[in-house]
Tab-separated table of C-alpha atoms in Angstrom:
chain	number	residue	atom	x	y	z
A	5	UNK	CA	78.901	98.961	101.830
A	6	UNK	CA	77.339	101.640	103.695
A	7	UNK	CA	77.515	105.071	103.705
A	8	UNK	CA	80.890	106.060	105.104
A	9	UNK	CA	80.917	106.745	108.959
A	10	UNK	CA	80.931	110.179	110.682
A	11	UNK	CA	84.491	112.057	111.317
A	12	UNK	CA	83.836	111.069	115.486
A	13	UNK	CA	83.325	107.380	114.771
A	14	UNK	CA	86.708	107.157	112.857
A	15	UNK	CA	88.986	104.417	114.068
A	16	UNK	CA	92.211	106.175	116.021
A	17	UNK	CA	95.382	105.457	114.203
A	18	UNK	CA	97.577	104.781	117.371
A	19	UNK	CA	94.908	101.806	118.483
A	20	UNK	CA	95.326	100.555	115.144
A	21	UNK	CA	99.332	100.162	114.908
A	22	UNK	CA	98.868	98.401	118.252
A	23	UNK	CA	96.714	96.405	116.717
A	24	UNK	CA	99.270	95.788	113.564
A	25	UNK	CA	102.001	94.791	115.724
A	26	UNK	CA	100.103	92.572	117.747
A	27	UNK	CA	98.631	90.943	114.007
A	28	UNK	CA	102.319	90.702	113.519
A	29	UNK	CA	103.617	89.186	116.305
A	30	UNK	CA	100.629	86.538	115.770
A	31	UNK	CA	102.028	85.800	112.315
A	32	UNK	CA	105.287	85.503	112.168
A	33	UNK	CA	105.756	82.676	110.154
A	34	UNK	CA	103.752	84.237	107.457
A	35	UNK	CA	105.448	87.461	107.702
A	36	UNK	CA	108.683	85.855	107.571
A	37	UNK	CA	108.314	83.730	104.730
A	38	UNK	CA	107.437	86.571	102.568
A	39	UNK	CA	110.105	88.714	103.882
A	40	UNK	CA	113.095	86.597	104.004
A	41	UNK	CA	112.940	85.696	100.571
A	42	UNK	CA	113.270	89.554	99.332
A	43	UNK	CA	115.833	90.216	101.487
A	44	UNK	CA	118.139	87.472	100.312
A	45	UNK	CA	116.929	88.912	96.503
A	46	UNK	CA	118.210	92.227	96.991
A	47	UNK	CA	121.447	90.457	98.823
A	48	UNK	CA	121.974	88.357	96.517
A	49	UNK	CA	121.762	91.717	93.280
A	50	UNK	CA	123.916	93.853	95.910
A	51	UNK	CA	126.598	91.257	96.411
A	52	UNK	CA	126.869	90.696	92.486
A	53	UNK	CA	126.854	94.409	91.895
A	54	UNK	CA	129.917	94.865	94.141
A	55	UNK	CA	131.870	92.119	93.243
A	56	UNK	CA	132.089	92.683	89.725
A	57	UNK	CA	132.914	95.890	88.771
A	58	UNK	CA	131.803	95.734	85.373
A	59	UNK	CA	128.219	96.003	86.612
A	60	UNK	CA	129.213	99.300	88.577
A	61	UNK	CA	126.837	101.810	86.368
A	62	UNK	CA	123.742	99.511	87.520
A	63	UNK	CA	124.517	99.183	91.512
A	64	UNK	CA	121.952	102.919	91.164
A	65	UNK	CA	119.709	102.090	88.543
A	66	UNK	CA	115.743	103.245	88.568
A	67	UNK	CA	114.842	99.667	87.470
A	68	UNK	CA	115.704	98.051	90.957
A	69	UNK	CA	113.653	100.748	92.711
A	70	UNK	CA	111.108	99.513	89.967
A	71	UNK	CA	111.422	95.883	90.699
A	72	UNK	CA	110.954	96.178	94.034
A	73	UNK	CA	108.030	98.084	94.074
A	74	UNK	CA	106.516	95.531	92.314
A	75	UNK	CA	107.460	92.887	95.208
A	76	UNK	CA	107.037	95.202	97.646
A	77	UNK	CA	102.901	95.342	95.999
A	78	UNK	CA	103.017	91.345	96.148
A	79	UNK	CA	104.007	91.391	99.670
A	80	UNK	CA	101.327	93.948	100.868
A	81	UNK	CA	98.708	92.037	98.666
A	82	UNK	CA	99.153	89.017	100.659
A	83	UNK	CA	99.423	90.828	104.100
A	84	UNK	CA	96.335	93.031	103.584
A	85	UNK	CA	94.259	89.505	102.670
A	86	UNK	CA	95.577	87.784	106.214
A	87	UNK	CA	94.825	90.947	107.852
A	88	UNK	CA	91.219	90.860	106.077
A	89	UNK	CA	90.698	87.172	107.027
A	90	UNK	CA	92.049	87.727	110.820
A	91	UNK	CA	90.142	85.032	112.526
A	92	UNK	CA	87.861	84.160	109.676
A	93	UNK	CA	86.440	80.874	110.276
A	94	UNK	CA	86.896	78.244	107.544
A	95	UNK	CA	84.820	78.525	104.729
A	96	UNK	CA	85.263	78.294	100.503
A	97	UNK	CA	84.587	82.054	99.742
A	98	UNK	CA	87.397	82.827	102.717
A	99	UNK	CA	89.792	80.325	101.787
A	100	UNK	CA	89.315	81.322	97.921
A	101	UNK	CA	90.365	85.140	99.175
A	102	UNK	CA	93.271	83.906	101.036
A	103	UNK	CA	94.660	81.490	97.781
A	104	UNK	CA	94.059	84.308	95.399
A	105	UNK	CA	96.834	85.889	93.665
A	106	UNK	CA	97.126	89.181	93.321
A	107	UNK	CA	94.606	91.397	91.166
A	108	UNK	CA	95.903	93.247	88.154
A	109	UNK	CA	94.320	96.371	88.910
A	110	UNK	CA	96.731	96.442	92.129
A	111	UNK	CA	100.052	95.809	90.448
A	112	UNK	CA	99.388	98.504	88.311
A	113	UNK	CA	98.264	101.063	90.480
A	114	UNK	CA	101.558	100.114	92.549
A	115	UNK	CA	103.488	100.408	89.690
A	116	UNK	CA	102.122	103.430	88.813
A	117	UNK	CA	102.625	104.733	92.573
A	118	UNK	CA	106.309	103.632	91.886
A	119	UNK	CA	106.530	105.211	89.157
A	120	UNK	CA	105.722	108.357	90.513
A	121	UNK	CA	108.356	108.038	93.550
A	122	UNK	CA	111.044	107.377	91.075
A	123	UNK	CA	110.292	110.493	89.381
A	124	UNK	CA	110.078	112.673	92.666
A	125	UNK	CA	113.206	111.748	93.560
A	126	UNK	CA	115.823	113.681	92.017
A	127	UNK	CA	114.637	117.018	93.285
A	128	UNK	CA	116.586	118.971	95.096
A	129	UNK	CA	115.594	118.092	98.256
A	130	UNK	CA	114.599	114.547	98.927
A	131	UNK	CA	112.192	115.145	101.677
A	132	UNK	CA	110.316	116.858	99.650
A	133	UNK	CA	109.593	114.347	97.028
A	134	UNK	CA	108.711	111.945	99.779
A	135	UNK	CA	106.109	114.445	101.227
A	136	UNK	CA	104.560	115.218	97.814
A	137	UNK	CA	104.477	111.338	97.498
A	138	UNK	CA	103.025	110.521	100.539
A	139	UNK	CA	100.454	113.315	99.668
A	140	UNK	CA	99.684	112.121	96.367
A	141	UNK	CA	99.637	108.659	97.650
A	142	UNK	CA	97.135	108.872	100.541
A	143	UNK	CA	94.350	110.652	98.053
A	144	UNK	CA	93.464	106.765	96.535
A	145	UNK	CA	95.498	104.769	98.965
A	146	UNK	CA	92.117	102.658	99.872
A	147	UNK	CA	91.851	101.173	96.473
A	148	UNK	CA	94.756	98.776	97.521
A	149	UNK	CA	92.516	97.002	100.296
A	150	UNK	CA	89.391	97.267	98.090
A	151	UNK	CA	91.547	95.213	95.082
A	152	UNK	CA	92.874	92.442	97.690
A	153	UNK	CA	89.014	92.210	99.227
A	154	UNK	CA	88.144	91.508	95.906
A	155	UNK	CA	85.697	94.450	95.939
A	156	UNK	CA	87.534	96.862	93.254
A	157	UNK	CA	87.270	100.602	94.189
A	158	UNK	CA	87.180	103.405	91.087
A	159	UNK	CA	89.581	106.532	91.683
A	160	UNK	CA	86.881	108.746	93.014
A	161	UNK	CA	85.388	106.082	95.067
A	162	UNK	CA	88.717	105.797	96.858
A	163	UNK	CA	88.809	109.331	97.547
A	164	UNK	CA	85.574	110.036	98.278
A	165	UNK	CA	86.264	106.834	100.938
A	166	UNK	CA	89.384	107.915	102.457
A	167	UNK	CA	88.492	111.894	102.645
A	168	UNK	CA	87.642	111.967	106.091
A	169	UNK	CA	90.451	110.287	107.368
A	170	UNK	CA	93.201	112.319	104.505
A	171	UNK	CA	94.870	113.236	107.837
A	172	UNK	CA	95.316	109.905	109.317
A	173	UNK	CA	96.262	107.964	106.018
A	174	UNK	CA	98.958	110.864	105.361
A	175	UNK	CA	100.598	110.311	109.057
A	176	UNK	CA	100.276	106.523	108.311
A	177	UNK	CA	101.972	106.564	104.940
A	178	UNK	CA	104.251	109.555	105.086
A	179	UNK	CA	105.706	108.128	108.591
A	180	UNK	CA	106.310	104.529	107.154
A	181	UNK	CA	108.387	106.335	104.422
A	182	UNK	CA	110.257	108.859	106.896
A	183	UNK	CA	111.217	105.452	109.128
A	184	UNK	CA	112.469	103.978	105.492
A	185	UNK	CA	114.499	106.653	104.864
A	186	UNK	CA	116.061	106.922	108.401
A	187	UNK	CA	116.700	103.427	108.395
A	188	UNK	CA	118.307	103.587	105.217
A	189	UNK	CA	120.580	105.662	106.865
A	190	UNK	CA	120.829	104.154	110.157
A	191	UNK	CA	121.596	101.194	108.378
A	192	UNK	CA	124.389	102.412	105.715
A	193	UNK	CA	126.098	104.503	108.985
A	194	UNK	CA	126.477	101.562	110.769
A	195	UNK	CA	127.937	99.607	107.307
A	196	UNK	CA	130.597	102.289	107.855
A	197	UNK	CA	132.453	100.202	110.736
A	198	UNK	CA	132.693	97.192	108.451
A	199	UNK	CA	135.338	96.091	105.873
A	200	UNK	CA	134.766	97.191	102.779
A	201	UNK	CA	133.601	93.881	101.180
A	202	UNK	CA	130.703	92.623	98.839
A	203	UNK	CA	129.036	90.945	101.698
A	204	UNK	CA	128.734	94.461	103.481
A	205	UNK	CA	126.779	96.068	101.061
A	206	UNK	CA	124.743	92.730	101.020
A	207	UNK	CA	123.981	92.640	104.370
A	208	UNK	CA	122.509	96.493	103.998
A	209	UNK	CA	120.673	95.894	101.157
A	210	UNK	CA	118.921	93.039	103.409
A	211	UNK	CA	118.597	94.732	106.367
A	212	UNK	CA	116.779	97.734	104.698
A	213	UNK	CA	114.833	95.510	103.042
A	214	UNK	CA	113.847	93.709	106.123
A	215	UNK	CA	112.922	97.241	107.307
A	216	UNK	CA	110.391	98.155	104.496
A	217	UNK	CA	108.566	94.720	104.487
A	218	UNK	CA	108.228	95.663	107.899
A	219	UNK	CA	106.645	98.715	107.872
A	220	UNK	CA	104.784	97.509	104.787
A	221	UNK	CA	103.015	95.160	107.445
A	222	UNK	CA	102.157	98.023	109.396
A	223	UNK	CA	100.577	99.925	106.346
A	224	UNK	CA	98.848	97.210	105.196
A	225	UNK	CA	97.275	95.970	108.658
A	226	UNK	CA	95.862	99.607	109.081
A	227	UNK	CA	94.457	99.949	105.275
A	228	UNK	CA	92.904	96.859	105.632
A	229	UNK	CA	91.015	97.983	109.061
A	230	UNK	CA	90.345	101.346	107.866
A	231	UNK	CA	88.691	99.799	104.548
A	232	UNK	CA	86.325	97.749	106.803
A	233	UNK	CA	85.446	100.606	108.843
A	234	UNK	CA	84.217	102.543	106.123
A	235	UNK	CA	82.957	99.811	104.320
A	236	UNK	CA	81.070	97.238	106.673
A	237	UNK	CA	83.109	94.917	104.540
A	238	UNK	CA	82.389	91.398	106.274
A	239	UNK	CA	84.701	88.405	106.266
A	240	UNK	CA	82.161	85.435	104.405
A	241	UNK	CA	80.820	82.493	106.851
A	242	UNK	CA	80.152	79.135	106.426
A	243	UNK	CA	76.777	78.305	105.173
A	244	UNK	CA	76.055	76.403	108.379
A	245	UNK	CA	76.151	79.853	110.463
A	246	UNK	CA	72.874	80.719	112.110
A	247	UNK	CA	72.858	84.406	110.848
A	248	UNK	CA	75.041	84.003	107.655
A	249	UNK	CA	74.922	87.204	105.716
A	250	UNK	CA	74.067	89.767	108.653
A	251	UNK	CA	75.686	92.894	108.807
A	252	UNK	CA	74.570	94.740	111.964
A	253	UNK	CA	77.146	97.820	113.289
A	254	UNK	CA	76.701	100.438	115.671
A	255	UNK	CA	76.801	103.192	115.193
A	256	UNK	CA	77.201	106.968	117.396
A	257	UNK	CA	73.951	109.647	117.058
């Protein structure tokens, strides 16, 4: 890894999000292969809880949020790997990273973020809890792409690496959280116009999880791009590449 770039050399958040959209459009198969099972699980849980009145106390249990936080972590890990390996040349190292399972530290860090979000949820104003969570998460969020790339950082290193882009990271994470909350409210409002049936709750849950997966795809791609920019992380190259291992990057004076 190299020294951090100058502040004026920081990637544009707007351009990164445009690239994230292009990447998502190019990888529809991978996205839906991961997102549909998540939505299906959410729909099945919601249907069972709605159809069986004896489970009414379990509908809003914090355990469901924690479960999906871990599932989201696995989705995010896989999407970051796909983003890091975008257009990578076929080689054993790239294939090994693509096939690798989620790192335990990645899962533990995501679980800690999930528990923090659950702890802040009961605050008098839900929006305040979301802002506080986003502000705390953006301080160390670059640990996630580093763990996905098998180049783990410490909390101190992640904070130092992302410090020049704290505003960008906060806008990225806070914007995703705000859109998720708005989408949840919008889906719930639209569902009021449908009959009160168990399948209605299942459809709401599935739609909400699909929207979350879409937002995570954008966040994951952006984090991967920022990580590559700040660390000069490079994709592995085949042994017969003429300049294998060479690391060149233009810097602004």
